[in-house]
PDB file of C-alpha atoms in Angstrom:
ATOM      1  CA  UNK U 176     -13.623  10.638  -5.350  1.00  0.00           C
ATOM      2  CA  UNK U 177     -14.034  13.963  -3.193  1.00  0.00           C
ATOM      3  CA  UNK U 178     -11.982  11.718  -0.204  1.00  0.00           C
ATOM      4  CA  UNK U 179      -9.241  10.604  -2.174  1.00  0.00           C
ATOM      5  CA  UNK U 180      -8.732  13.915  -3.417  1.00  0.00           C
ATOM      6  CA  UNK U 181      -9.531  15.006   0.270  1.00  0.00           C
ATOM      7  CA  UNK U 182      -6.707  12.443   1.952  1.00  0.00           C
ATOM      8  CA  UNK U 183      -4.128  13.341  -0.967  1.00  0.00           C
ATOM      9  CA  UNK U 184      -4.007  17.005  -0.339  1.00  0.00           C
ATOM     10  CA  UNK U 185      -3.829  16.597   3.708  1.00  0.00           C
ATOM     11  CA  UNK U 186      -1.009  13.783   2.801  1.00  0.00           C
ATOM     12  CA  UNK U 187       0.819  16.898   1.380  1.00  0.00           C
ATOM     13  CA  UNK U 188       0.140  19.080   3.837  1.00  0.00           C
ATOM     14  CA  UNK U 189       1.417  16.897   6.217  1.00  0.00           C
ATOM     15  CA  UNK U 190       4.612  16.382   4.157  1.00  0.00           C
ATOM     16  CA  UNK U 191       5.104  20.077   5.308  1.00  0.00           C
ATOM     17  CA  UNK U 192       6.015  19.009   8.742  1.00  0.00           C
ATOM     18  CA  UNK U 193       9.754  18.778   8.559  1.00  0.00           C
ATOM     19  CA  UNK U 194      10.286  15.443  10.565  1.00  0.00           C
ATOM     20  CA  UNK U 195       7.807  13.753   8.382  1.00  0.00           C
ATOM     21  CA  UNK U 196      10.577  13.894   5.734  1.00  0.00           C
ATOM     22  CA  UNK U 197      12.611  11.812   7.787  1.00  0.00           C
ATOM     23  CA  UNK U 198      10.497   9.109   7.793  1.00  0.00           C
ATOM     24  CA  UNK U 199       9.344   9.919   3.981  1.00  0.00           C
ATOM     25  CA  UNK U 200      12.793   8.839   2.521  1.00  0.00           C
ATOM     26  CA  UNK U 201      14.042   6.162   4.450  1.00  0.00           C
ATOM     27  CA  UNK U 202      12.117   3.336   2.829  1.00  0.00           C
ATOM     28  CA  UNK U 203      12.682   4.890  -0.544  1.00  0.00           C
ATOM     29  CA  UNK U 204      16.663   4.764   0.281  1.00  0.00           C
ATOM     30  CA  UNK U 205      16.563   1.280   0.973  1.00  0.00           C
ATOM     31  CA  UNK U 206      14.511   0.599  -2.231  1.00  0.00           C
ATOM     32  CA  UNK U 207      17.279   2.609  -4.162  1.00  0.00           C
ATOM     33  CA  UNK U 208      20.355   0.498  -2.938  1.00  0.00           C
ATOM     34  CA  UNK U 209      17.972  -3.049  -3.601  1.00  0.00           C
ATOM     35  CA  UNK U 210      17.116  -2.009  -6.955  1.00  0.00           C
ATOM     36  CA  UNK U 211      20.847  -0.906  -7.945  1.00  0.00           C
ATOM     37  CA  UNK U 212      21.861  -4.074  -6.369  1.00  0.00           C
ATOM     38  CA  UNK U 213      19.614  -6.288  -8.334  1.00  0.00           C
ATOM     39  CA  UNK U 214      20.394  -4.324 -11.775  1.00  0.00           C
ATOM     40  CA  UNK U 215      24.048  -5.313 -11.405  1.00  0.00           C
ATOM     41  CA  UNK U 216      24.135  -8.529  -9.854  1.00  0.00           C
ATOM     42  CA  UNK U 217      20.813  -9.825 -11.268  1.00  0.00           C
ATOM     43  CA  UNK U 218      19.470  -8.908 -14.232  1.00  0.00           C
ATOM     44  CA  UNK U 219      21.509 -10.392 -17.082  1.00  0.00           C
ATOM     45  CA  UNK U 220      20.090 -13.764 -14.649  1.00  0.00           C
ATOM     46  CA  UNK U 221      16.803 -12.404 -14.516  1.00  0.00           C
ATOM     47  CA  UNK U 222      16.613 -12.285 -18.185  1.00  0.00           C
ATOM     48  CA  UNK U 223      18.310 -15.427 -19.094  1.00  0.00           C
ATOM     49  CA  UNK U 224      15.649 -17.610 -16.709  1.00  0.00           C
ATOM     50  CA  UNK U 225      12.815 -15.808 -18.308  1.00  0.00           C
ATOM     51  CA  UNK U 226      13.608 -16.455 -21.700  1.00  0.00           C
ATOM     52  CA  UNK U 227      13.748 -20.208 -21.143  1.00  0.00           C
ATOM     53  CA  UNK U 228      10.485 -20.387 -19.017  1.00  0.00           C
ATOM     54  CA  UNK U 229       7.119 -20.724 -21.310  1.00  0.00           C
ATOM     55  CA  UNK U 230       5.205 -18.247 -22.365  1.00  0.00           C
ATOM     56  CA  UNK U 231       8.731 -16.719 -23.780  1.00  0.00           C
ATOM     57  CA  UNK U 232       9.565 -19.832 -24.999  1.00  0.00           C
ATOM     58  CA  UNK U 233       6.304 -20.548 -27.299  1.00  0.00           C
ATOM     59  CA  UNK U 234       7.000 -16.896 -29.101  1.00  0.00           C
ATOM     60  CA  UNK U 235      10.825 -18.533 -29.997  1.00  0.00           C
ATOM     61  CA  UNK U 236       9.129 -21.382 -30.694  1.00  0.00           C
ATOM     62  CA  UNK U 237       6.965 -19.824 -33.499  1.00  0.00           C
ATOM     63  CA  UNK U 238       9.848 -17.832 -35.117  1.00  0.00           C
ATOM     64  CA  UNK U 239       9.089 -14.689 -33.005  1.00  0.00           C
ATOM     65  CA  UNK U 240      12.761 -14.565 -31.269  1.00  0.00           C
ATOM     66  CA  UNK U 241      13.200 -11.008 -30.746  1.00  0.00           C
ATOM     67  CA  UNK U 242       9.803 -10.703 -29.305  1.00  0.00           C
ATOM     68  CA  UNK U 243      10.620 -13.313 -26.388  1.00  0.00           C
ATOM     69  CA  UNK U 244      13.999 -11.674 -25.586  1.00  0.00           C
ATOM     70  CA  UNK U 245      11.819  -7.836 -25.550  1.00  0.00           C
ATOM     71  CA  UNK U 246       9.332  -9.707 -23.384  1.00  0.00           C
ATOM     72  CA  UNK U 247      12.184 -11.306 -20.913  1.00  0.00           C
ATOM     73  CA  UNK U 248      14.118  -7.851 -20.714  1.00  0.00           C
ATOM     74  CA  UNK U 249      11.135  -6.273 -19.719  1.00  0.00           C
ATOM     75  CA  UNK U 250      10.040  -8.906 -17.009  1.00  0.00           C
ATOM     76  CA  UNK U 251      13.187  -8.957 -15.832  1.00  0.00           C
ATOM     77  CA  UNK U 252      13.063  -4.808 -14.904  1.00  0.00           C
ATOM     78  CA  UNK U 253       9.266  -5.543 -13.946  1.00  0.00           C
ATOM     79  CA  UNK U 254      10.807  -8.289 -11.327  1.00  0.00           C
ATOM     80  CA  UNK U 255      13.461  -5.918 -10.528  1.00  0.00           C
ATOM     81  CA  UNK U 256      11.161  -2.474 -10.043  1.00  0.00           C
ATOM     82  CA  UNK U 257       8.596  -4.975  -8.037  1.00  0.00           C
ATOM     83  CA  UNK U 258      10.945  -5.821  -5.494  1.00  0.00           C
ATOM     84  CA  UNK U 259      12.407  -2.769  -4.772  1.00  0.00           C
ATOM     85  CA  UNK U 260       8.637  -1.585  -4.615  1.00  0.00           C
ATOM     86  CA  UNK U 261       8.151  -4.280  -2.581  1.00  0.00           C
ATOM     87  CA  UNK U 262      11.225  -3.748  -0.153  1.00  0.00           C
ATOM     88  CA  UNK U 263       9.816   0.020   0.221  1.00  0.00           C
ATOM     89  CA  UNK U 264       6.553  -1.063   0.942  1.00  0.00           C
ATOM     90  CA  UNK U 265       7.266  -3.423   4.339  1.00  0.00           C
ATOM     91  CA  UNK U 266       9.648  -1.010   5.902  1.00  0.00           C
ATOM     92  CA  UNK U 267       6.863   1.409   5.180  1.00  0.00           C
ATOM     93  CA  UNK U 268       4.145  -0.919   6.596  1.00  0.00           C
ATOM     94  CA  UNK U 269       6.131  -2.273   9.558  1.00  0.00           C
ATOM     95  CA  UNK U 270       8.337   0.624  10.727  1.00  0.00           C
ATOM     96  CA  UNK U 271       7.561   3.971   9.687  1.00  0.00           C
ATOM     97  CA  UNK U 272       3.981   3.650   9.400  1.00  0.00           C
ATOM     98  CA  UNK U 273       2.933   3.405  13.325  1.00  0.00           C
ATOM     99  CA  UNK U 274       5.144   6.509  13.516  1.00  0.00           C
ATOM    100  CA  UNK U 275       3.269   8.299  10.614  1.00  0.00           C
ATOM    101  CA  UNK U 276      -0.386   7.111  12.051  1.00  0.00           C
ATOM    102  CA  UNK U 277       0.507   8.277  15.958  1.00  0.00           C
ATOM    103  CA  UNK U 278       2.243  11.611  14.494  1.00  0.00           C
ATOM    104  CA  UNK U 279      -1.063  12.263  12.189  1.00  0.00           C
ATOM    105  CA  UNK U 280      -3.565  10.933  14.585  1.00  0.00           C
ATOM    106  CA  UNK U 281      -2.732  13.424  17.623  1.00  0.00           C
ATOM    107  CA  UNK U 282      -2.247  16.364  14.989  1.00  0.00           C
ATOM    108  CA  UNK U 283      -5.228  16.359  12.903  1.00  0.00           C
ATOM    109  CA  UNK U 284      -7.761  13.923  14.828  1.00  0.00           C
ATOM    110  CA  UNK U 285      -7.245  13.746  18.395  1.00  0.00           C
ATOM    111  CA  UNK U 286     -10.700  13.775  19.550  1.00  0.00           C
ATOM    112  CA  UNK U 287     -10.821   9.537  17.683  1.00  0.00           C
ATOM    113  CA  UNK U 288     -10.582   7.366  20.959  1.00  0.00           C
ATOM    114  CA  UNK U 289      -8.445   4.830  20.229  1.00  0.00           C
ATOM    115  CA  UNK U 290     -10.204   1.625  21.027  1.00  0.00           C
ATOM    116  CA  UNK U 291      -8.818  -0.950  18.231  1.00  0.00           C
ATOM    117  CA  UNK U 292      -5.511  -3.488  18.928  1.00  0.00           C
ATOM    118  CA  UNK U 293      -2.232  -1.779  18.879  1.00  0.00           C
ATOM    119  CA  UNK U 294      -0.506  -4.481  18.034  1.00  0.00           C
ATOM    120  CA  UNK U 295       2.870  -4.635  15.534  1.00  0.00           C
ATOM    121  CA  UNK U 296       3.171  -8.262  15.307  1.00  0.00           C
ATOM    122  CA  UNK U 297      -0.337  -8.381  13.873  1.00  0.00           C
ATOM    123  CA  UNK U 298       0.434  -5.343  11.011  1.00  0.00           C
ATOM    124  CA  UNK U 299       3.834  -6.933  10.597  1.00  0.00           C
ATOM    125  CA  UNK U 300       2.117 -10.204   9.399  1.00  0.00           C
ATOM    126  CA  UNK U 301      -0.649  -8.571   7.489  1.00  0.00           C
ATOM    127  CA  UNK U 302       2.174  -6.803   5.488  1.00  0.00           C
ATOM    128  CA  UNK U 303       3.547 -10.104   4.709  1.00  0.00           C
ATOM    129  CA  UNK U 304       0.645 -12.090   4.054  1.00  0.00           C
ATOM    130  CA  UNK U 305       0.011  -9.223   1.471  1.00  0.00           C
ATOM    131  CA  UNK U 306       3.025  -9.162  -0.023  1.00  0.00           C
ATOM    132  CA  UNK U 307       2.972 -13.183  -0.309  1.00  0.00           C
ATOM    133  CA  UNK U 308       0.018 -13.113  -2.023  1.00  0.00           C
ATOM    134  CA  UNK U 309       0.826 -10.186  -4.337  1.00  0.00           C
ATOM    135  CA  UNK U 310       4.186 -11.921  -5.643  1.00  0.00           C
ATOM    136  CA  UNK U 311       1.879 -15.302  -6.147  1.00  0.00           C
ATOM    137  CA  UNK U 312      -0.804 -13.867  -7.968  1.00  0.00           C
ATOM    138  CA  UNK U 313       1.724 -11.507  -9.374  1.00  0.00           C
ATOM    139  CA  UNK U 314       3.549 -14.429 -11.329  1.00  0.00           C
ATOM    140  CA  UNK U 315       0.393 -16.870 -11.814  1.00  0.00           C
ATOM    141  CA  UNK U 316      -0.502 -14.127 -14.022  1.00  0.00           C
ATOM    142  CA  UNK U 317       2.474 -13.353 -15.607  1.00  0.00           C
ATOM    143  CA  UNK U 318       0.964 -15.368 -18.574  1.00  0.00           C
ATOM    144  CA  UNK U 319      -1.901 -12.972 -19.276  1.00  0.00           C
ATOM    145  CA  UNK U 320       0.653  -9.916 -19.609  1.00  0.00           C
ATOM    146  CA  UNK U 321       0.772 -11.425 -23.417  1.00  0.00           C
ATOM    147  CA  UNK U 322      -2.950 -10.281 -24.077  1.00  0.00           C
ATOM    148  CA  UNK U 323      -2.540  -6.782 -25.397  1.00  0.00           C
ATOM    149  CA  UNK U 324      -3.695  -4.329 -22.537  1.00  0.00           C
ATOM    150  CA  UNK U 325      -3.304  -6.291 -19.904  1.00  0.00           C
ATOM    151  CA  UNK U 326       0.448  -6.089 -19.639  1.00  0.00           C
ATOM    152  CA  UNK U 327      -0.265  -2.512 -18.629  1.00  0.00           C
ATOM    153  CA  UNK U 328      -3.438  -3.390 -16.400  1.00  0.00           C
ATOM    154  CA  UNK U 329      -2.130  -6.241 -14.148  1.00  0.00           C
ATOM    155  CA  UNK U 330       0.751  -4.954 -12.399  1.00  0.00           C
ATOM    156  CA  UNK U 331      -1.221  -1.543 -11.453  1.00  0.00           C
ATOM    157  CA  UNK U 332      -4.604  -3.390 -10.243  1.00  0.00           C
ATOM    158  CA  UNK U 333      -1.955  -5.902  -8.109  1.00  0.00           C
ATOM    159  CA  UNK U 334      -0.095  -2.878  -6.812  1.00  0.00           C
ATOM    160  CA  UNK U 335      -3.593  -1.077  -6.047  1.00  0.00           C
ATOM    161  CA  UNK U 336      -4.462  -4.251  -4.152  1.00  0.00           C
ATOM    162  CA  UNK U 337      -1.397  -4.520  -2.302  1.00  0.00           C
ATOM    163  CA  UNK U 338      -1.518  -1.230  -1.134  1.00  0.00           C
ATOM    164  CA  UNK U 339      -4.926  -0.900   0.119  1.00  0.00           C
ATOM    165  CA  UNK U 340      -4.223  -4.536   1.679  1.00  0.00           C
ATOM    166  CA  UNK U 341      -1.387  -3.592   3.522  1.00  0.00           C
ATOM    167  CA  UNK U 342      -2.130   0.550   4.805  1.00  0.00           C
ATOM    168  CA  UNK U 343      -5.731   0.280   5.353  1.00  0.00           C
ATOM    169  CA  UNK U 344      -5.554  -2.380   7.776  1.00  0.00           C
ATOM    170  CA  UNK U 345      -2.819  -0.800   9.397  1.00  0.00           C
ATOM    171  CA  UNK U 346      -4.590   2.645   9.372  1.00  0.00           C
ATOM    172  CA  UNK U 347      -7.075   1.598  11.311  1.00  0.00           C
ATOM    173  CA  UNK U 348      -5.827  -1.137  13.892  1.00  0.00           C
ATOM    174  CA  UNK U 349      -5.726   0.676  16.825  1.00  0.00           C
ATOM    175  CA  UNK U 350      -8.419   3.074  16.605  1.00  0.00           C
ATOM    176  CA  UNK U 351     -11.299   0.859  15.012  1.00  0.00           C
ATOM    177  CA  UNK U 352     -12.944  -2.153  16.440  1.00  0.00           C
ATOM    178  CA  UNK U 353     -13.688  -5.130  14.641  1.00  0.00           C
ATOM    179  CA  UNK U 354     -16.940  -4.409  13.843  1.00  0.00           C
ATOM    180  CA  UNK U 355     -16.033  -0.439  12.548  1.00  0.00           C
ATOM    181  CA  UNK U 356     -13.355  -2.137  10.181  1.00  0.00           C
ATOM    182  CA  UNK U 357     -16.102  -4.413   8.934  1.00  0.00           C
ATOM    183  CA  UNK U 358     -18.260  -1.321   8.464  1.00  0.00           C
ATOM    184  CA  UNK U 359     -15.718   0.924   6.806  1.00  0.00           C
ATOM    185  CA  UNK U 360     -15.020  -1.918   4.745  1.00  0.00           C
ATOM    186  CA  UNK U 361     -18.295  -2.249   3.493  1.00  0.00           C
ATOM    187  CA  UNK U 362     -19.041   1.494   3.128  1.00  0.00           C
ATOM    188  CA  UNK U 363     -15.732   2.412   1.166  1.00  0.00           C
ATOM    189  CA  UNK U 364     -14.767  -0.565   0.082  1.00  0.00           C
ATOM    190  CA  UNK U 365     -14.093   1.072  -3.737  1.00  0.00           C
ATOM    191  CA  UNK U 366     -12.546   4.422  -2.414  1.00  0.00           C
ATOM    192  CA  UNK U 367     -10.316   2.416  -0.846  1.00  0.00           C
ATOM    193  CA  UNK U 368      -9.277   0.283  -3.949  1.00  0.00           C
ATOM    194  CA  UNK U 369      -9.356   3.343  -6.147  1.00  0.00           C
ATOM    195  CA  UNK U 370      -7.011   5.648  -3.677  1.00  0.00           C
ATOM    196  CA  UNK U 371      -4.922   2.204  -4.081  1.00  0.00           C
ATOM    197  CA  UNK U 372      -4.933   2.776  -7.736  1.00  0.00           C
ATOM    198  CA  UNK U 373      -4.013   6.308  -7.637  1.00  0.00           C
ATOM    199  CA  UNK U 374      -1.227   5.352  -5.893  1.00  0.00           C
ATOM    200  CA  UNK U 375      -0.159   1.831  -7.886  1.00  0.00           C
ATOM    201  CA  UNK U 376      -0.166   4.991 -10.966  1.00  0.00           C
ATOM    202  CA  UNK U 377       1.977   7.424  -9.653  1.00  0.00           C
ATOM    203  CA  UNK U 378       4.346   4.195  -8.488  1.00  0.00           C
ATOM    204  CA  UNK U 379       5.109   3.617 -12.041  1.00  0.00           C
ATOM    205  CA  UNK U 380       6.650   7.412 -12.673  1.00  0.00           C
ATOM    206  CA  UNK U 381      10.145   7.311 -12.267  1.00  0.00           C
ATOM    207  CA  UNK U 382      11.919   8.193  -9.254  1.00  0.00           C
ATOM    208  CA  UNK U 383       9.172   9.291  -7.565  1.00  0.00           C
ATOM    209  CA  UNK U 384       7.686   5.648  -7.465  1.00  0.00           C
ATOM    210  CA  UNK U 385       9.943   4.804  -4.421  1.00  0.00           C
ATOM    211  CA  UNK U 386       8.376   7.572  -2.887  1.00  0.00           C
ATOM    212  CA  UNK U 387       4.990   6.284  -2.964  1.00  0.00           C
ATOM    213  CA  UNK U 388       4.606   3.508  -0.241  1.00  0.00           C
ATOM    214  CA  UNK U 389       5.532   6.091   2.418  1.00  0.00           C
ATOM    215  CA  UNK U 390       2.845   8.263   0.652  1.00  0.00           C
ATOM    216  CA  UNK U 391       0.240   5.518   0.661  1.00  0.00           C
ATOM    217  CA  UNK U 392       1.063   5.281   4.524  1.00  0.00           C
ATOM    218  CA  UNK U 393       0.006   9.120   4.812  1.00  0.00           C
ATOM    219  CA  UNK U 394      -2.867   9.017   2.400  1.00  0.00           C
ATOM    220  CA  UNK U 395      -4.393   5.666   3.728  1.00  0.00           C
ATOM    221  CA  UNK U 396      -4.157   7.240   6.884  1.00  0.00           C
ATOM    222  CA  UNK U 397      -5.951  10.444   6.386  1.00  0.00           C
ATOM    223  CA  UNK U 398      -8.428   8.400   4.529  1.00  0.00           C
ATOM    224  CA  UNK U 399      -9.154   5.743   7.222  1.00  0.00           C
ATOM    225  CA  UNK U 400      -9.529   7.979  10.083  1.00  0.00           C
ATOM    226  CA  UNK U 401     -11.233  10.577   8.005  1.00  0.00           C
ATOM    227  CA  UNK U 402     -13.742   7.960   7.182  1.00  0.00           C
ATOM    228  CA  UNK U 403     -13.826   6.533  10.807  1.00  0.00           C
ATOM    229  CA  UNK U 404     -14.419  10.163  12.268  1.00  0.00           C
ATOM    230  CA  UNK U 405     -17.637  10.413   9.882  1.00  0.00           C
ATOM    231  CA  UNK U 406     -18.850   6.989  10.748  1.00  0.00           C
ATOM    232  CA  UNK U 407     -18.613   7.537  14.338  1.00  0.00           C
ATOM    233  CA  UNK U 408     -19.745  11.225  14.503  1.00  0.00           C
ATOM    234  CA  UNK U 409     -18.442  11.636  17.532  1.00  0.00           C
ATOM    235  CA  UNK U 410     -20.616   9.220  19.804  1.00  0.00           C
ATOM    236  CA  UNK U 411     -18.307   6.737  20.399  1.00  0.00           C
ATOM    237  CA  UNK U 412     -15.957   9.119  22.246  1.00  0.00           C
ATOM    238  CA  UNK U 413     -18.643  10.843  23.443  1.00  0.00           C
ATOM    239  CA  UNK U 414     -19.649   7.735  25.659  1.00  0.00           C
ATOM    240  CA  UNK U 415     -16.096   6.425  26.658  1.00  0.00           C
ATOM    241  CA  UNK U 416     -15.814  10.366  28.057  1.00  0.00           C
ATOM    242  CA  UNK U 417     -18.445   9.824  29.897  1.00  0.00           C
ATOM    243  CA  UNK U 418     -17.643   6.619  31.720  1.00  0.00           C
ATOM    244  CA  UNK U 419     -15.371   8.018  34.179  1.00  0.00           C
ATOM    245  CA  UNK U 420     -18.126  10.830  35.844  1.00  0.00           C
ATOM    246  CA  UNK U 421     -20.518   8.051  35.519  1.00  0.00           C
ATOM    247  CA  UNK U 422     -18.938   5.691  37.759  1.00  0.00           C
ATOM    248  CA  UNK U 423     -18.467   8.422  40.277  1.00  0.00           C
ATOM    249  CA  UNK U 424     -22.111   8.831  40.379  1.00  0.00           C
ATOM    250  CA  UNK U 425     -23.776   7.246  43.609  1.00  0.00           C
TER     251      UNK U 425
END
């Protein structure tokens, strides 16, 4: 818990660097204009499909009308606030993010070699692939939201999942190898959920949700290389300092 709270507070910090804020609101901009867009032109759609699509359709079924038109108003915002969420989160992943992790990596950790793949077709895909499998699993359990609890459960452990998906891969790319990802993986494998969780929470508060994938793109980075400075403790760059004056040896 000590490095979530650790990467949230330098996330803030770093939020006091004024060009930071430049790349802080741009995804949350776009997610503003898609989820006004949707509202108006969408919506009244939105909540006619869902009415008509089963489990809604069981609760008119059984005499509980106003119940299925509650639970397809409130899909149809979920559907709505999930796509702007999710609009906010690529341009975070794909654009701004390898600005945020080469602005934070030479300012608070230069001495991590980088010695992973810097490659943006490879995080561009991973952000997909996530966000594929978020909106699948996202609607195959749309059913469950019916069992009391889980309505409120679901979309925050699928949001934590995206999240730490998506910026913890991308955090580390092109400083860790294959085998350090592996590691890290294994070592904070629920840290890195849990700061996803954190994050899938203060998504849900109004307004300040489209804030939060550029956030997770700060704190997943603090966390990552944090985490990778620890595991490493310096003898990886230690050794590729080295190489150069070692060659020159007779």
């Amino acid at each position: 818990m000590s490095e979530i709270v650790l990467a949230m507070g330098r996330s803030l910090r770093t939020l006091g660097r004024g060009r930071v804020w430049l790349l802080f609101f741009g995804p949350a901009v776009v997610a503003v204009v898609v989820w006004i867009g949707l509202t108006v032109f969408a919506l009244e759609s939105l909540i006619g499909l869902l009415v008509d699509q089963p489990p809604l359709t069981w609760l008119a079924g059984w005499g509980a009308v106003w119940l299925a038109k509650l639970g397809a108003v409130l899909g149809g915002w979920l559907l709505i606030l999930a796509a702007a969420f999710v609009t906010a989160m690529l341009l975070a992943a794909i654009f701004v993010m390898p600005l945020l992790l080469d602005h934070v990596a030479l300012a608070d950790y230069p001495e991590l070699a980088r010695v992973g793949k810097d490659s943006l077709t490879a995080g561009a895909w991973n952000s997909i692939a996530a966000v594929l499998l978020y909106l699948i699993g996202w609607l195959l359990t749309l059913p469950l939201w019916l069992i009391p609890g889980l309505g409120l459960l679901l979309p925050i452990l699928w949001m934590a999942w995206l999240t730490r998906r998506t910026f913890a891969y991308d955090a580390l790319t092109v400083h860790a190898t294959g085998q350090e990802w592996r590691e890290l993986r294994r070592q904070q494998g629920w840290p890195l959920l849990l700061l996803g969780v954190v994050l899938a929470l203060l998504a849900h508060v109004p307004v300040l949700g489209l804030l939060t994938p550029t956030l997770a793109a700060l704190a997943y980075t603090h966390f990552c290389l944090e985490a990778l400075r620890r595991l490493r403790q310096g003898a990886l760059v230690a050794v590729i300092n080295e190489q150069p004056a070692l060659k020159e040896r007779p």
